[in-house]
Amino acid sequence: MRRQRSAARSSALHAALLFFGLHAAPLPAQDVVSHEAELESGRSHYIANCARCHGVNGGGGEGPPLARSTLPRAPDDAALVRIMRTGISGSAMGSTWWLSRESLEQIALFVRSLAPASADEAETLRGDPSRGRTVFEAEGCDRCHTVRGFGTGRGPDLTTVGSRRGASYLREAIVDPPAALPRGLTAMPSDFVDYLVVRAVDRDGRAVRGVRLNEDTYTIQIKDARGVIRTFYKPDLQSLDREFDRSLMQSYADRLSEEDLDDLIAYLATLTGSELRGIS
Ligand code: HEC
Ligand code: HEC
């Protein structure tokens, strides 16, 4: 008798939910409310802690898109919570040690709820990756980048760039390189900007311009255009300028058509390194 009554109540609730446009959630009312509340706090923790790198809707940016049906490195919620807790070493993604386990679980809930068909994925899919590969070769991108060991390593290796970056960031890296100076590709602290162009002038007025490799309180290491690495003792320098508005990489905004650019981004997005895992 009691069971019948509660069944009747829940089917009335069910009808009410349908009536108000909420889809047939087979959960009792209280659970529906708390699920919504958890999702909502997951969303606000996500906006505060993740959105600047993964995009407000999970479309990706400096970090890869999270609005995907499967996350290779976070196949389940436990793995997702673990990744947030530890961060990813050698990348800009640090630990979110200040969040409680409960908050991390709420974020995981929210990340799972993101629609897989985000705008960013649509952008990735717009181009043709095999044409993009031809553009990559024709434009000589391999003069500075390596992909699976081929090319020259003056700039970052791109073998796994598709698993590290979202399409919006890839576009920016190609049309406005200084805006996308990468953080945390090397073993330096994750707020260290890699490939920063610097200009040092020593006591005798000799200037060296190149890419900063390392820097601490007293010393800086610079790799010049010929690939020669020099270390300077900073108190000995007349001046040291960090050129945040420059990159070794020129902008391709005027060289590539919209179509070439879409194809190139689609090609880069396929470089996830997953084909390598099978080999090793
Ligand atoms: C400062 C930027 C930054 C912030 C903030 C950040 N991430 Fe990341 N995240 C990255 C980058 C970059 C990568 C790719 C790392 C790599 O592979 O080198 C990444 C990778 C990931 C991955 C792995 C995806 C896969 O391919 O399986 C997950 C999951 C993830 N982040 C979730 C989060 C969540 C959730 C938050 C918020 C708690 C967060 N990240 C905050 C930059 C960030
Ligand atoms: C003269 C050397 C040079 C050439 C040529 C070059 N790049 Fe770059 N690229 C760099 C450097 C250096 C960086 C590091 C960030 C910066 O300085 O902008 C970089 C960064 C990138 C990034 C961001 C990588 C990351 O993980 O943050 C992408 C993507 C990229 N380049 C793609 C390309 C493509 C595509 C081409 C050809 C159309 C190309 N590059 C040509 C030197 C070059």
Coordinates of C-alpha atoms and ligand atoms in Angstrom, one line a residue:
M1 CA 0.0 0.0 0.0
R2 CA 2.7 2.5 1.0
R3 CA 4.8 1.5 -1.9
Q4 CA 1.9 2.1 -4.2
R5 CA 1.3 5.5 -2.8
S6 CA 4.9 6.6 -3.3
A7 CA 4.9 5.1 -6.8
A8 CA 1.8 7.2 -7.6
R9 CA 3.5 10.3 -6.1
S10 CA 6.7 9.8 -8.1
S11 CA 4.7 9.3 -11.3
A12 CA 2.8 12.6 -10.6
L13 CA 6.2 14.2 -10.0
H14 CA 7.4 12.7 -13.2
A15 CA 4.5 14.2 -15.1
A16 CA 5.2 17.6 -13.4
L17 CA 8.8 17.5 -14.4
L18 CA 7.8 16.7 -18.0
F19 CA 5.2 19.5 -17.9
F20 CA 7.9 22.0 -16.8
G21 CA 10.1 20.9 -19.6
L22 CA 12.6 19.0 -17.4
H23 CA 13.4 15.7 -19.0
A24 CA 12.2 12.5 -17.5
A25 CA 14.8 12.2 -14.8
P26 CA 14.1 8.9 -13.0
L27 CA 15.2 10.4 -9.7
P28 CA 13.1 11.2 -6.6
A29 CA 12.4 15.0 -6.2
Q30 CA 15.0 15.5 -3.5
D31 CA 17.8 13.9 -5.5
V32 CA 16.9 15.9 -8.6
V33 CA 17.2 19.1 -6.5
S34 CA 20.5 18.1 -5.0
H35 CA 21.9 16.9 -8.3
E36 CA 21.1 20.4 -9.8
A37 CA 22.7 22.1 -6.8
E38 CA 25.9 20.0 -7.1
L39 CA 26.1 20.7 -10.8
E40 CA 25.6 24.4 -10.2
S41 CA 28.4 24.5 -7.6
G42 CA 30.6 22.4 -9.9
R43 CA 30.0 25.0 -12.6
S44 CA 31.0 27.9 -10.4
H45 CA 34.2 26.1 -9.2
Y46 CA 34.9 25.3 -12.9
I47 CA 34.5 28.9 -14.0
A48 CA 36.8 30.1 -11.2
N49 CA 39.5 27.4 -11.6
C50 CA 39.4 25.9 -15.1
A51 CA 37.7 28.1 -17.6
R52 CA 40.6 30.4 -18.3
C53 CA 42.5 27.5 -19.9
H54 CA 39.7 25.1 -20.9
G55 CA 37.1 27.7 -22.0
V56 CA 33.8 28.6 -20.3
N57 CA 32.0 25.9 -22.2
G58 CA 34.9 23.4 -22.2
G59 CA 35.8 24.2 -25.8
G60 CA 39.5 24.4 -24.9
G61 CA 42.1 27.1 -25.3
E62 CA 45.5 27.0 -23.7
G63 CA 44.4 23.6 -22.5
P64 CA 42.6 20.9 -24.5
P65 CA 38.9 20.8 -24.9
L66 CA 37.1 19.0 -22.1
A67 CA 33.7 19.0 -23.8
R68 CA 34.4 15.6 -25.3
S69 CA 32.7 12.2 -24.9
T70 CA 36.0 10.7 -23.7
L71 CA 38.9 12.3 -22.0
P72 CA 42.0 10.1 -22.7
R73 CA 43.7 10.9 -19.4
A74 CA 40.5 11.1 -17.4
P75 CA 38.5 8.0 -18.5
D76 CA 36.4 8.1 -15.3
D77 CA 35.5 10.5 -12.4
A78 CA 38.2 9.1 -10.1
A79 CA 40.9 9.8 -12.7
L80 CA 39.4 13.3 -13.3
V81 CA 39.5 14.1 -9.6
R82 CA 43.1 12.8 -9.4
I83 CA 44.3 14.9 -12.3
M84 CA 42.8 18.0 -10.7
R85 CA 44.4 17.2 -7.4
T86 CA 47.9 16.5 -8.8
G87 CA 48.0 18.7 -11.9
I88 CA 49.9 17.6 -15.0
S89 CA 53.6 17.8 -14.6
G90 CA 55.5 19.6 -17.3
S91 CA 52.4 21.6 -18.3
A92 CA 50.8 24.8 -17.2
M93 CA 48.1 22.8 -15.4
G94 CA 49.0 22.9 -11.7
S95 CA 47.3 21.3 -8.7
T96 CA 44.1 22.6 -7.4
W97 CA 45.1 21.7 -3.8
W98 CA 42.9 24.4 -2.3
L99 CA 39.7 22.7 -3.4
S100 CA 38.0 20.1 -1.2
R101 CA 37.3 16.6 -2.4
E102 CA 33.6 17.4 -2.5
S103 CA 34.3 20.5 -4.8
L104 CA 36.5 18.4 -7.1
E105 CA 33.7 15.8 -7.4
Q106 CA 31.3 18.6 -8.2
I107 CA 33.6 19.9 -10.9
A108 CA 33.9 16.4 -12.3
L109 CA 30.1 16.2 -12.5
F110 CA 30.0 19.5 -14.4
V111 CA 32.8 18.5 -16.8
R112 CA 30.9 15.3 -17.6
S113 CA 27.8 17.3 -18.3
L114 CA 29.5 19.5 -21.0
A115 CA 28.0 19.0 -24.4
P116 CA 30.5 17.1 -26.6
A117 CA 29.6 19.2 -29.6
S118 CA 31.1 22.4 -28.4
A119 CA 31.8 25.3 -30.8
D120 CA 35.5 24.5 -30.5
E121 CA 35.2 21.0 -31.7
A122 CA 33.1 22.2 -34.6
E123 CA 35.9 24.6 -35.5
T124 CA 38.4 21.7 -35.4
L125 CA 36.2 19.6 -37.7
R126 CA 35.7 22.4 -40.2
G127 CA 39.0 21.9 -41.9
D128 CA 40.5 19.0 -43.8
P129 CA 43.5 17.5 -41.8
S130 CA 45.2 15.9 -44.8
R131 CA 45.2 19.2 -46.7
G132 CA 46.4 20.8 -43.5
R133 CA 49.4 18.5 -43.5
T134 CA 50.2 19.7 -47.0
V135 CA 50.0 23.3 -45.9
F136 CA 52.2 22.5 -42.9
E137 CA 54.9 21.1 -45.3
A138 CA 54.5 23.8 -48.0
E139 CA 54.8 26.6 -45.4
G140 CA 57.9 25.1 -43.9
C141 CA 56.6 24.9 -40.4
D142 CA 59.1 22.1 -39.9
R143 CA 61.9 24.6 -40.1
C144 CA 61.2 25.3 -36.4
H145 CA 58.9 22.5 -35.3
T146 CA 59.3 18.7 -34.9
V147 CA 56.4 16.2 -35.4
R148 CA 57.3 12.7 -34.4
G149 CA 61.0 13.4 -34.6
F150 CA 60.9 15.1 -38.0
G151 CA 61.8 18.7 -38.4
T152 CA 63.9 21.2 -36.5
G153 CA 63.4 22.0 -32.8
R154 CA 63.7 25.8 -32.6
G155 CA 60.2 26.0 -31.5
P156 CA 58.1 23.6 -29.4
D157 CA 57.6 20.0 -30.5
L158 CA 54.1 19.6 -32.0
T159 CA 53.8 15.7 -31.8
T160 CA 51.1 15.9 -29.1
V161 CA 49.9 19.5 -29.6
G162 CA 46.3 18.3 -30.4
S163 CA 46.0 16.8 -26.9
R164 CA 47.5 19.8 -25.2
R165 CA 45.7 22.7 -26.9
G166 CA 42.2 23.8 -28.1
A167 CA 41.5 25.1 -31.6
S168 CA 41.1 28.7 -30.5
Y169 CA 44.6 28.7 -29.0
L170 CA 46.1 26.9 -32.1
R171 CA 44.5 29.6 -34.3
E172 CA 46.0 32.4 -32.1
A173 CA 49.4 30.7 -32.1
I174 CA 49.4 30.9 -35.9
V175 CA 47.9 34.3 -36.5
D176 CA 49.3 36.1 -33.5
P177 CA 52.3 34.2 -32.1
P178 CA 53.3 36.5 -29.3
A179 CA 49.7 36.3 -27.8
A180 CA 50.2 32.5 -27.4
L181 CA 53.7 32.2 -25.9
P182 CA 53.4 28.8 -24.2
R183 CA 53.7 28.4 -20.4
G184 CA 55.1 25.3 -18.7
L185 CA 56.4 23.3 -21.6
T186 CA 59.7 22.9 -19.9
A187 CA 60.6 21.8 -16.4
M188 CA 60.4 25.4 -15.2
P189 CA 57.6 26.6 -12.9
S190 CA 54.3 26.6 -14.7
D191 CA 54.0 30.4 -14.8
F192 CA 57.3 30.6 -16.7
V193 CA 56.7 31.7 -20.3
D194 CA 58.7 29.6 -22.7
Y195 CA 60.3 30.9 -25.9
L196 CA 60.3 34.5 -24.6
V197 CA 62.5 36.7 -26.8
V198 CA 65.0 38.7 -24.6
R199 CA 67.8 41.2 -25.4
A200 CA 70.8 41.5 -23.1
V201 CA 73.4 44.2 -23.3
D202 CA 76.7 43.5 -21.4
R203 CA 79.0 46.0 -19.7
D204 CA 81.0 46.5 -23.0
G205 CA 77.8 47.4 -24.9
R206 CA 77.6 44.1 -26.8
A207 CA 74.0 43.1 -27.4
V208 CA 72.7 39.5 -27.6
R209 CA 69.2 38.8 -28.7
G210 CA 67.6 35.4 -28.5
V211 CA 65.3 33.1 -26.8
R212 CA 65.4 32.7 -23.0
L213 CA 66.0 29.1 -21.9
N214 CA 66.3 29.6 -18.2
E215 CA 66.3 32.3 -15.7
D216 CA 66.8 32.6 -11.9
T217 CA 67.5 35.6 -9.6
Y218 CA 71.1 36.0 -10.7
T219 CA 71.5 34.4 -14.1
I220 CA 69.8 34.1 -17.4
Q221 CA 70.5 31.7 -20.3
I222 CA 69.9 32.9 -23.8
K223 CA 70.0 30.9 -27.1
D224 CA 70.9 33.2 -30.0
A225 CA 69.8 32.9 -33.6
R226 CA 72.7 30.6 -34.5
G227 CA 71.7 28.3 -31.7
V228 CA 74.6 29.3 -29.4
I229 CA 73.7 29.2 -25.7
R230 CA 75.1 31.9 -23.5
T231 CA 74.8 32.4 -19.7
F232 CA 74.9 35.9 -18.2
Y233 CA 75.3 37.0 -14.6
K234 CA 72.5 39.6 -14.4
P235 CA 74.2 42.1 -12.1
D236 CA 76.9 42.4 -14.9
L237 CA 74.4 43.4 -17.6
Q238 CA 73.8 47.0 -18.6
S239 CA 70.2 46.1 -19.6
L240 CA 67.9 43.2 -20.0
D241 CA 64.7 43.5 -22.0
R242 CA 61.9 40.9 -22.1
E243 CA 60.1 41.3 -25.4
F244 CA 56.7 39.9 -24.6
D245 CA 55.3 41.4 -27.8
R246 CA 57.6 39.3 -30.0
S247 CA 58.0 35.8 -31.1
L248 CA 60.6 33.9 -33.3
M249 CA 57.5 32.8 -35.2
Q250 CA 56.1 35.3 -37.7
S251 CA 52.3 35.8 -38.0
Y252 CA 50.8 33.8 -40.8
A253 CA 47.6 35.9 -40.8
D254 CA 48.4 37.5 -44.2
R255 CA 50.0 34.4 -45.7
L256 CA 47.3 31.8 -45.3
S257 CA 43.7 31.9 -46.6
E258 CA 40.9 31.1 -44.2
E259 CA 40.6 27.7 -45.7
D260 CA 44.3 26.9 -45.3
L261 CA 44.1 28.1 -41.7
D262 CA 41.1 25.8 -41.0
D263 CA 42.9 22.9 -42.6
L264 CA 46.1 23.5 -40.7
I265 CA 44.2 23.7 -37.4
A266 CA 42.4 20.5 -38.2
Y267 CA 45.7 18.8 -38.9
L268 CA 47.3 20.0 -35.7
A269 CA 44.2 18.9 -33.7
T270 CA 44.9 15.3 -35.0
L271 CA 48.4 15.3 -33.5
T272 CA 47.5 13.7 -30.2
G273 CA 50.3 11.3 -29.9
S274 CA 47.8 8.4 -29.4
E275 CA 49.3 6.7 -32.5
L276 CA 52.6 6.6 -30.6
R277 CA 51.3 4.8 -27.5
G278 CA 50.6 1.7 -29.5
I279 CA 54.3 1.5 -30.5
S280 CA 56.0 2.0 -27.1
Ligands
HEC1 C1 46.8 27.3 -16.5 C2 45.9 26.5 -17.4 C3 45.1 25.4 -16.9 C4 44.2 25.4 -15.8 C5 43.8 26.5 -14.9 C6 43.6 24.0 -15.8 N1 44.1 23.3 -16.8 FE1 43.6 21.4 -17.3 N2 45.1 21.3 -18.7 C7 45.9 22.4 -19.1 C8 46.8 22.0 -20.1 C9 47.9 22.8 -20.8 C10 46.6 20.6 -20.3 C11 47.3 19.7 -21.3 C12 48.6 19.2 -20.5 C13 49.5 18.4 -21.4 O1 49.2 17.4 -21.9 O2 50.7 18.9 -21.5 C14 45.5 20.2 -19.4 C15 44.9 19.0 -19.4 C16 43.7 18.6 -18.7 C17 43.1 17.4 -18.7 C18 43.5 16.1 -19.5 C19 42.6 16.0 -20.7 C20 42.8 14.8 -21.5 O3 43.3 14.9 -22.6 O4 42.5 13.7 -21.0 C21 42.0 17.4 -17.9 C22 40.9 16.4 -17.6 C23 42.0 18.8 -17.3 N3 43.1 19.5 -17.8 C24 41.0 19.3 -16.4 C25 41.1 20.5 -15.8 C26 40.2 20.9 -14.8 C27 38.9 20.2 -14.4 C28 40.7 22.1 -14.3 C29 40.1 23.0 -13.2 C30 40.1 22.4 -11.9 C31 41.9 22.5 -15.1 N4 42.1 21.4 -15.9 C32 42.6 23.6 -14.9 C33 45.8 23.7 -18.6 C34 45.0 24.1 -17.5
HEC2 C1 61.0 30.6 -37.3 C2 60.6 29.5 -36.5 C3 59.1 29.1 -36.6 C4 58.4 28.8 -37.7 C5 58.8 28.8 -39.2 C6 57.1 28.4 -37.2 N1 57.0 28.4 -35.9 FE1 55.4 27.9 -34.7 N2 56.5 28.5 -33.0 C7 57.8 28.9 -33.0 C8 58.1 29.3 -31.7 C9 59.5 29.9 -31.2 C10 57.0 29.1 -30.9 C11 56.8 29.3 -29.3 C12 55.8 30.4 -29.0 C13 56.1 31.6 -29.7 O1 57.2 32.1 -29.7 O2 55.1 32.2 -30.4 C14 56.0 28.5 -31.8 C15 54.7 28.1 -31.4 C16 53.8 27.4 -32.2 C17 52.6 26.8 -31.7 C18 52.1 26.7 -30.2 C19 52.6 25.5 -29.6 C20 52.2 25.3 -28.1 O3 52.2 24.2 -27.7 O4 52.0 26.3 -27.5 C21 52.0 26.3 -32.8 C22 50.7 25.5 -32.8 C23 52.8 26.6 -33.9 N3 53.9 27.3 -33.5 C24 52.5 26.2 -35.2 C25 53.2 26.6 -36.4 C26 52.8 26.3 -37.7 C27 51.5 25.6 -38.1 C28 53.8 26.9 -38.5 C29 53.8 26.9 -40.0 C30 52.6 27.6 -40.6 C31 54.8 27.4 -37.7 N4 54.4 27.2 -36.3 C32 56.0 28.0 -38.1 C33 58.6 29.0 -34.1 C34 58.2 28.9 -35.4

